Short mmCIF file of C-alpha atoms in Angstrom, two decimals:
data_model
loop_
_atom_site.label_atom_id
_atom_site.label_comp_id
_atom_site.label_asym_id
_atom_site.label_seq_id
_atom_site.Cartn_x
_atom_site.Cartn_y
_atom_site.Cartn_z
CA MET A 1 -45.94 -84.36 19.29
CA SER A 2 -49.09 -84.56 17.20
CA LYS A 3 -52.50 -83.22 18.35
CA LYS A 4 -55.98 -83.80 17.03
CA ILE A 5 -58.66 -81.33 17.67
CA LEU A 6 -62.60 -81.46 17.07
CA VAL A 7 -63.72 -78.09 15.64
CA ILE A 8 -67.45 -77.24 15.67
CA ARG A 9 -69.18 -74.61 13.50
CA PHE A 10 -72.59 -75.64 12.17
CA SER A 11 -73.94 -72.47 10.64
CA ALA A 12 -74.51 -69.77 9.21
CA MET A 13 -72.61 -69.79 5.74
CA GLY A 14 -70.96 -66.64 6.26
CA ASP A 15 -69.76 -67.49 9.86
CA VAL A 16 -68.64 -70.91 8.48
CA ALA A 17 -66.80 -69.23 5.71
CA LEU A 18 -65.03 -66.85 8.13
CA SER A 19 -63.61 -69.93 9.88
CA ALA A 20 -61.84 -71.11 6.63
CA PRO A 21 -59.10 -68.52 6.86
CA VAL A 22 -58.62 -69.36 10.50
CA ILE A 23 -58.51 -73.07 9.88
CA SER A 24 -55.93 -72.43 6.94
CA SER A 25 -53.73 -70.29 9.26
CA VAL A 26 -53.91 -72.59 12.22
CA LEU A 27 -52.92 -75.62 10.13
CA GLU A 28 -50.12 -73.82 8.54
CA GLN A 29 -48.65 -72.58 11.61
CA ASN A 30 -49.10 -75.85 13.59
CA PRO A 31 -47.59 -78.41 11.31
CA THR A 32 -48.19 -81.44 13.70
CA LEU A 33 -51.91 -80.60 14.23
CA GLU A 34 -54.82 -82.53 12.82
CA ILE A 35 -58.36 -81.00 12.74
CA VAL A 36 -61.57 -82.83 12.45
CA PHE A 37 -64.09 -80.06 11.30
CA LEU A 38 -67.91 -80.81 12.23
CA SER A 39 -70.45 -78.83 10.32
CA ARG A 40 -73.21 -79.16 7.72
CA GLN A 41 -72.17 -81.21 4.71
CA LEU A 42 -73.15 -78.24 2.48
CA PHE A 43 -70.01 -76.42 3.69
CA SER A 44 -67.33 -79.01 3.02
CA PRO A 45 -65.88 -77.17 0.03
CA PHE A 46 -64.54 -74.52 2.46
CA PHE A 47 -62.09 -77.21 3.87
CA GLU A 48 -61.07 -79.52 1.05
CA GLU A 49 -57.65 -78.22 0.52
CA HIS A 50 -56.02 -79.43 3.66
CA ASP A 51 -54.46 -82.70 4.07
CA ARG A 52 -54.45 -82.76 7.77
CA LEU A 53 -58.23 -81.82 8.01
CA THR A 54 -61.12 -84.30 8.08
CA PHE A 55 -64.58 -82.90 7.38
CA ILE A 56 -67.62 -84.47 8.96
CA GLY A 57 -70.98 -83.48 7.82
CA ALA A 58 -73.61 -83.65 10.72
CA ASP A 59 -77.24 -84.62 9.80
CA LEU A 60 -78.88 -82.10 12.08
CA LYS A 61 -82.34 -82.67 10.74
CA GLY A 62 -82.01 -86.39 10.63
CA LYS A 63 -80.11 -88.93 12.67
CA HIS A 64 -78.28 -86.33 14.59
CA LYS A 65 -81.39 -84.22 15.64
CA GLY A 66 -82.14 -83.49 19.26
CA VAL A 67 -80.50 -84.58 22.39
CA PHE A 68 -80.41 -88.29 21.43
CA GLY A 69 -79.08 -87.44 18.00
CA LEU A 70 -76.33 -85.50 19.36
CA LYS A 71 -75.53 -88.42 21.58
CA LYS A 72 -75.28 -90.75 18.67
CA LEU A 73 -73.15 -88.09 16.88
CA GLN A 74 -70.71 -88.04 19.93
CA ASN A 75 -70.56 -91.82 19.61
CA GLU A 76 -69.85 -91.82 16.01
CA LEU A 77 -67.07 -89.24 16.45
CA LEU A 78 -65.29 -91.03 19.24
CA LYS A 79 -65.52 -94.36 17.54
CA GLU A 80 -63.29 -93.03 14.74
CA HIS A 81 -61.15 -90.47 16.50
CA LYS A 82 -59.29 -89.70 19.72
CA PHE A 83 -59.41 -85.93 20.47
CA ASP A 84 -57.03 -83.93 22.57
CA ALA A 85 -59.51 -80.96 22.83
CA VAL A 86 -62.69 -79.53 21.35
CA VAL A 87 -62.93 -76.05 19.86
CA ASP A 88 -66.48 -74.78 19.71
CA LEU A 89 -66.73 -71.79 17.34
CA HIS A 90 -70.56 -71.69 17.52
CA ASP A 91 -71.53 -71.90 21.10
CA VAL A 92 -75.31 -72.45 20.73
CA LEU A 93 -77.58 -74.93 22.57
CA ARG A 94 -76.69 -77.72 20.34
CA THR A 95 -73.02 -77.38 20.52
CA LYS A 96 -73.32 -76.92 24.33
CA ILE A 97 -75.08 -80.26 24.56
CA LEU A 98 -72.44 -81.86 22.43
CA ARG A 99 -69.70 -80.50 24.62
CA ILE A 100 -71.43 -81.88 27.89
CA TYR A 101 -71.13 -85.31 26.29
CA LEU A 102 -67.62 -84.87 25.23
CA LYS A 103 -66.62 -83.52 28.59
CA ALA A 104 -68.01 -86.44 30.26
CA ARG A 105 -65.58 -88.55 28.30
CA GLY A 106 -62.69 -86.51 29.73
CA ILE A 107 -62.19 -84.25 26.62
CA ARG A 108 -61.16 -80.67 27.26
CA CYS A 109 -63.56 -78.25 25.59
CA HIS A 110 -63.20 -74.65 24.73
CA SER A 111 -65.85 -72.12 23.34
CA ILE A 112 -65.91 -68.89 21.66
CA ASN A 113 -66.66 -65.67 23.45
CA LYS A 114 -68.88 -63.98 21.00
CA GLY A 115 -68.79 -60.66 22.91
CA ARG A 116 -72.63 -60.53 22.97
CA GLY A 117 -72.50 -57.85 25.70
CA GLU A 118 -70.00 -55.65 24.05
CA LYS A 119 -72.00 -55.75 20.86
CA ARG A 120 -75.38 -54.99 22.53
CA ASP A 121 -73.61 -51.96 24.30
CA LEU A 122 -72.24 -50.70 21.08
CA ILE A 123 -75.70 -50.94 19.60
CA ASN A 124 -77.49 -48.97 22.39
CA GLY A 125 -74.84 -46.40 22.74
CA SER A 126 -73.95 -47.18 26.36
CA VAL A 127 -70.16 -47.37 25.58
CA PRO A 128 -67.96 -45.31 23.11
CA PHE A 129 -68.33 -46.27 19.56
CA LYS A 130 -65.20 -48.20 18.78
CA LYS A 131 -64.20 -51.16 16.49
CA LEU A 132 -64.61 -54.54 18.14
CA LYS A 133 -62.70 -57.73 17.63
CA HIS A 134 -63.23 -59.27 14.24
CA THR A 135 -64.99 -62.71 14.35
CA THR A 136 -61.74 -64.36 12.93
CA GLN A 137 -59.83 -63.02 15.96
CA ARG A 138 -62.44 -64.49 18.34
CA TYR A 139 -62.00 -67.87 16.62
CA LEU A 140 -58.30 -67.61 16.91
CA GLU A 141 -58.59 -66.91 20.62
CA VAL A 142 -60.50 -70.21 21.21
CA PHE A 143 -57.48 -72.14 19.52
CA GLU A 144 -55.25 -70.32 21.76
CA LYS A 145 -57.19 -71.58 24.77
CA ALA A 146 -56.61 -75.06 23.25
CA ASN A 147 -52.77 -74.24 23.17
CA VAL A 148 -52.80 -74.03 19.50
CA PRO A 149 -51.78 -70.33 18.86
CA ALA A 150 -51.84 -68.72 15.46
CA THR A 151 -52.27 -65.38 13.62
CA LEU A 152 -54.38 -64.80 10.55
CA ASN A 153 -52.47 -65.37 7.29
CA ILE A 154 -52.73 -62.68 4.62
CA GLY A 155 -54.84 -64.65 2.24
CA PRO A 156 -56.44 -65.60 -0.09
CA TRP A 157 -57.37 -68.72 2.00
CA LEU A 158 -59.06 -70.87 -0.61
CA SER A 159 -58.03 -71.70 -4.25
CA PRO A 160 -61.21 -73.42 -5.81
CA VAL A 161 -60.68 -75.63 -8.74
CA ALA A 162 -63.04 -75.53 -11.71
CA SER A 163 -65.20 -78.73 -12.38
CA ASP A 164 -66.66 -79.84 -15.86
CA SER A 165 -69.89 -78.47 -14.71
CA THR A 166 -68.40 -74.94 -14.21
CA TYR A 167 -66.77 -75.08 -17.56
CA ALA A 168 -70.02 -76.23 -19.14
CA PHE A 169 -71.81 -73.26 -17.37
CA LEU A 170 -69.34 -70.80 -18.72
CA LYS A 171 -69.50 -72.20 -22.11
CA ILE A 172 -73.28 -71.99 -22.32
CA ASN A 173 -73.10 -68.41 -21.24
CA ASN A 174 -70.43 -67.62 -23.82
CA CYS A 175 -67.70 -66.87 -21.10
CA GLU A 176 -65.29 -69.58 -22.12
CA ILE A 177 -62.68 -66.63 -22.71
CA LYS A 178 -62.67 -63.89 -20.29
CA ASN A 179 -62.23 -60.82 -22.50
CA ASN A 180 -63.71 -58.03 -20.30
CA PHE A 181 -64.43 -57.09 -16.74
CA TRP A 182 -66.58 -59.66 -14.70
CA ILE A 183 -68.64 -58.32 -11.87
CA GLY A 184 -70.86 -60.30 -9.39
CA ILE A 185 -73.94 -58.85 -8.07
CA ALA A 186 -75.38 -60.34 -4.91
CA PRO A 187 -78.27 -58.03 -4.00
CA PHE A 188 -79.84 -60.00 -1.09
CA ALA A 189 -79.04 -60.96 2.48
CA ALA A 190 -80.59 -62.98 5.29
CA HIS A 191 -82.49 -59.90 6.52
CA ARG A 192 -84.21 -57.31 4.52
CA SER A 193 -82.70 -54.56 6.70
CA LYS A 194 -79.35 -55.42 5.04
CA GLU A 195 -80.56 -55.10 1.48
CA TRP A 196 -80.10 -52.00 -0.74
CA PRO A 197 -83.32 -51.09 -2.54
CA ILE A 198 -83.44 -53.40 -5.59
CA GLU A 199 -84.49 -50.59 -8.05
CA LYS A 200 -81.24 -48.86 -7.22
CA MET A 201 -79.30 -51.93 -7.86
CA LYS A 202 -81.11 -52.39 -11.16
CA HIS A 203 -79.80 -49.06 -12.26
CA VAL A 204 -76.26 -50.10 -11.34
CA ILE A 205 -76.67 -53.37 -13.31
CA SER A 206 -78.01 -51.38 -16.27
CA GLN A 207 -74.96 -48.95 -16.12
CA LEU A 208 -72.38 -51.84 -15.92
CA ILE A 209 -73.93 -53.70 -18.78
CA SER A 210 -74.05 -50.51 -20.85
CA ALA A 211 -70.34 -50.13 -20.06
CA GLY A 212 -69.54 -53.43 -21.57
CA LYS A 213 -69.15 -55.28 -18.22
CA THR A 214 -70.16 -59.03 -17.76
CA VAL A 215 -72.74 -59.10 -14.76
CA PHE A 216 -73.20 -62.36 -13.01
CA LEU A 217 -76.19 -62.64 -10.52
CA PHE A 218 -75.72 -64.43 -7.13
CA GLY A 219 -78.05 -65.54 -4.46
CA GLY A 220 -79.53 -68.60 -2.79
CA GLY A 221 -82.90 -70.01 -1.92
CA GLN A 222 -86.00 -70.25 -3.92
CA ASN A 223 -87.19 -66.80 -3.04
CA GLU A 224 -84.01 -64.99 -4.05
CA ILE A 225 -83.72 -67.14 -7.18
CA LYS A 226 -87.16 -66.11 -8.40
CA LYS A 227 -86.29 -62.43 -7.96
CA LEU A 228 -83.05 -62.86 -9.82
CA GLU A 229 -84.81 -64.67 -12.58
CA ALA A 230 -86.95 -61.56 -13.00
CA ILE A 231 -83.85 -59.30 -13.04
CA LYS A 232 -82.41 -61.69 -15.70
CA LYS A 233 -85.41 -61.11 -17.85
CA GLU A 234 -85.09 -57.49 -17.50
CA PHE A 235 -81.47 -57.56 -18.33
CA PRO A 236 -80.96 -60.44 -20.78
CA LYS A 237 -77.21 -59.85 -21.02
CA SER A 238 -76.87 -60.68 -17.35
CA ILE A 239 -75.85 -64.12 -16.23
CA LEU A 240 -77.91 -66.02 -13.49
CA VAL A 241 -75.73 -68.03 -11.32
CA ALA A 242 -78.12 -68.54 -8.42
CA GLY A 243 -79.56 -72.17 -8.50
CA GLN A 244 -77.30 -73.13 -11.39
CA LEU A 245 -74.02 -74.35 -9.57
CA LYS A 246 -73.04 -76.15 -6.43
CA LEU A 247 -71.17 -74.28 -3.75
CA ASP A 248 -67.72 -75.44 -4.77
CA GLU A 249 -68.62 -74.46 -8.38
CA GLU A 250 -69.79 -71.02 -7.21
CA LEU A 251 -66.49 -70.47 -5.24
CA TYR A 252 -64.51 -71.16 -8.31
CA LEU A 253 -66.66 -68.56 -10.35
CA ILE A 254 -66.35 -66.00 -7.57
CA SER A 255 -62.64 -66.50 -7.63
CA ARG A 256 -62.59 -65.64 -11.35
CA LEU A 257 -64.63 -62.35 -10.87
CA ASN A 258 -62.70 -59.09 -11.03
CA LEU A 259 -65.25 -57.66 -8.36
CA MET A 260 -68.32 -58.74 -6.28
CA VAL A 261 -70.84 -56.19 -5.23
CA ALA A 262 -72.68 -57.56 -2.16
CA MET A 263 -74.57 -56.70 0.99
CA ASP A 264 -73.40 -57.60 4.47
CA SER A 265 -73.99 -61.20 3.56
CA SER A 266 -72.45 -64.57 2.92
CA ASN A 267 -71.45 -63.62 -0.65
CA MET A 268 -69.30 -60.82 0.72
CA HIS A 269 -67.38 -63.31 2.96
CA LEU A 270 -67.20 -66.03 0.10
CA SER A 271 -65.42 -63.38 -2.10
CA THR A 272 -62.99 -62.29 0.59
CA VAL A 273 -61.87 -65.97 1.34
CA VAL A 274 -61.11 -66.53 -2.35
CA GLY A 275 -59.17 -63.25 -2.77
CA THR A 276 -61.81 -61.45 -4.97
CA PRO A 277 -62.24 -57.67 -4.21
CA VAL A 278 -65.66 -56.81 -2.70
CA VAL A 279 -67.55 -53.69 -2.63
CA SER A 280 -70.18 -54.13 0.22
CA ILE A 281 -73.09 -52.00 1.08
CA TRP A 282 -74.11 -51.54 4.69
CA GLY A 283 -77.42 -50.48 6.29
CA ALA A 284 -78.67 -51.56 9.68
CA THR A 285 -75.50 -53.43 10.63
CA HIS A 286 -71.89 -52.09 10.86
CA HIS A 287 -68.41 -53.57 10.40
CA TYR A 288 -67.33 -52.48 13.85
CA LEU A 289 -69.36 -55.28 15.32
CA GLY A 290 -66.88 -57.85 13.96
CA PHE A 291 -68.22 -59.10 10.55
CA GLY A 292 -66.42 -56.84 8.22
CA PRO A 293 -65.18 -58.21 4.82
CA LEU A 294 -61.61 -59.19 5.33
CA ASN A 295 -59.00 -57.12 3.53
CA ASN A 296 -61.76 -55.16 1.96
CA GLU A 297 -63.21 -52.77 4.74
CA HIS A 298 -61.74 -49.85 2.55
CA ASN A 299 -64.46 -50.71 0.02
CA ILE A 300 -67.34 -50.56 2.28
CA ILE A 301 -70.23 -48.15 1.34
CA GLU A 302 -72.24 -46.79 4.24
CA VAL A 303 -73.75 -43.76 5.75
CA SER A 304 -71.57 -42.44 8.60
CA LYS A 305 -72.66 -42.67 12.09
CA GLU A 306 -72.10 -38.84 12.22
CA LYS A 307 -74.59 -38.34 9.46
CA LEU A 308 -77.05 -41.07 10.77
CA PRO A 309 -76.41 -41.58 14.63
CA CYS A 310 -78.97 -44.34 14.79
CA ARG A 311 -76.58 -46.69 13.00
CA PRO A 312 -76.01 -49.38 13.74
CA CYS A 313 -79.49 -50.51 14.83
CA SER A 314 -78.91 -54.30 14.59
CA ILE A 315 -76.01 -56.75 15.32
CA PHE A 316 -77.11 -59.25 12.54
CA GLY A 317 -79.85 -57.53 10.69
CA LYS A 318 -82.89 -58.67 12.75
CA ILE A 319 -85.18 -55.65 13.29
CA THR A 320 -87.20 -55.64 16.49
CA SER A 321 -88.89 -52.24 16.56
CA LYS A 322 -90.49 -49.50 14.30
CA LYS A 323 -87.66 -47.12 15.16
CA ASP A 324 -84.99 -49.62 14.09
CA GLU A 325 -86.92 -50.37 10.86
CA THR A 326 -87.04 -46.64 9.99
CA CYS A 327 -83.25 -46.34 10.70
CA ALA A 328 -82.39 -49.28 8.54
CA GLN A 329 -84.46 -47.82 5.75
CA LYS A 330 -82.84 -44.43 6.07
CA ALA A 331 -79.37 -45.97 6.17
CA MET A 332 -79.89 -47.80 2.83
CA GLY A 333 -82.09 -45.11 1.18
CA LEU A 334 -79.31 -42.50 1.73
CA ILE A 335 -76.95 -44.56 -0.32
CA SER A 336 -77.18 -43.43 -3.96
CA GLU A 337 -76.50 -45.29 -7.23
CA GLU A 338 -73.77 -42.73 -7.86
CA MET A 339 -72.03 -43.66 -4.60
CA VAL A 340 -71.90 -47.33 -5.55
CA LEU A 341 -70.83 -46.84 -9.30
CA ALA A 342 -68.05 -44.43 -8.12
CA LYS A 343 -66.83 -47.11 -5.62
CA ILE A 344 -66.99 -49.75 -8.28
CA ALA A 345 -64.94 -47.58 -10.74
CA THR A 346 -62.36 -46.83 -7.91
CA VAL A 347 -61.95 -50.53 -7.21
CA ALA A 348 -61.79 -51.42 -10.96
CA ASP A 349 -59.02 -49.07 -11.55
CA MET A 350 -56.95 -50.82 -8.88
CA VAL A 351 -57.68 -54.41 -10.07
#
């Protein structure tokens, strides 16, 4: 018997990217299931490969803004679809309001348990330091509540296809033929506490270019683009990707890389979902909190908790005290350029 489920996850990019492996696994293991995925239109490329999935982009800053906008969104959804259940992978005020509307129409709604208390306890040291559930496992548990059980497939979970714009970008940058090692560098994150000192990253870029590697610079938003443009001027042989391609085109390029070097950031997750090895650098945050790079935790670079007991000092990277700021700076400062280059070399030997 077929079943149709509404899945909600509005933001952030990394969290939506992490839902892609789950959606892929759930659909593959439940052949009569249909999914309507509700998110920001920007994130549609994460879900374009499934013939039993309909993606709907919500206009949360326009017609779907606020309580009345969400009511309008509910009406639009129910006009086109009849849902057997709702799976809320976000569980924020906006999605709670939408669930209230849908419950009033007799639809069963299930929401994620983010383990906020567990994560706070781990941060403040009130419980033994142990690995918590990965976010993808928490997503799967919500589907299980909706009687749609699944386990996570091995991956990769996305197989992006090149567009004419992607080919044109590669041609302009003399990369039509891949004749050497391609490395992506994504030096920024949503919070400064998760960023390795940029001067150290520049040293790594310099060494990689000197070794004949092709370096691609990734980032998002005008602030990051300006910083990456400055790096591009300093290293003319590097290739600036940020601001040049759409998300689906970036995903294809990332899938062509031999390796991505990133922070605890969305680019780390984008790499894992397309199957590209990723070396990730961690400071204030810790993969034990559930956001580690899928299939790539062995490539994490970090200062151990034994060496720096204050780690982790933040769940997502937001810093709320001078003490935590000092911890975050130490955590990143103690990671040397040699540590990063050594890890890159190790991964490169296995690719």
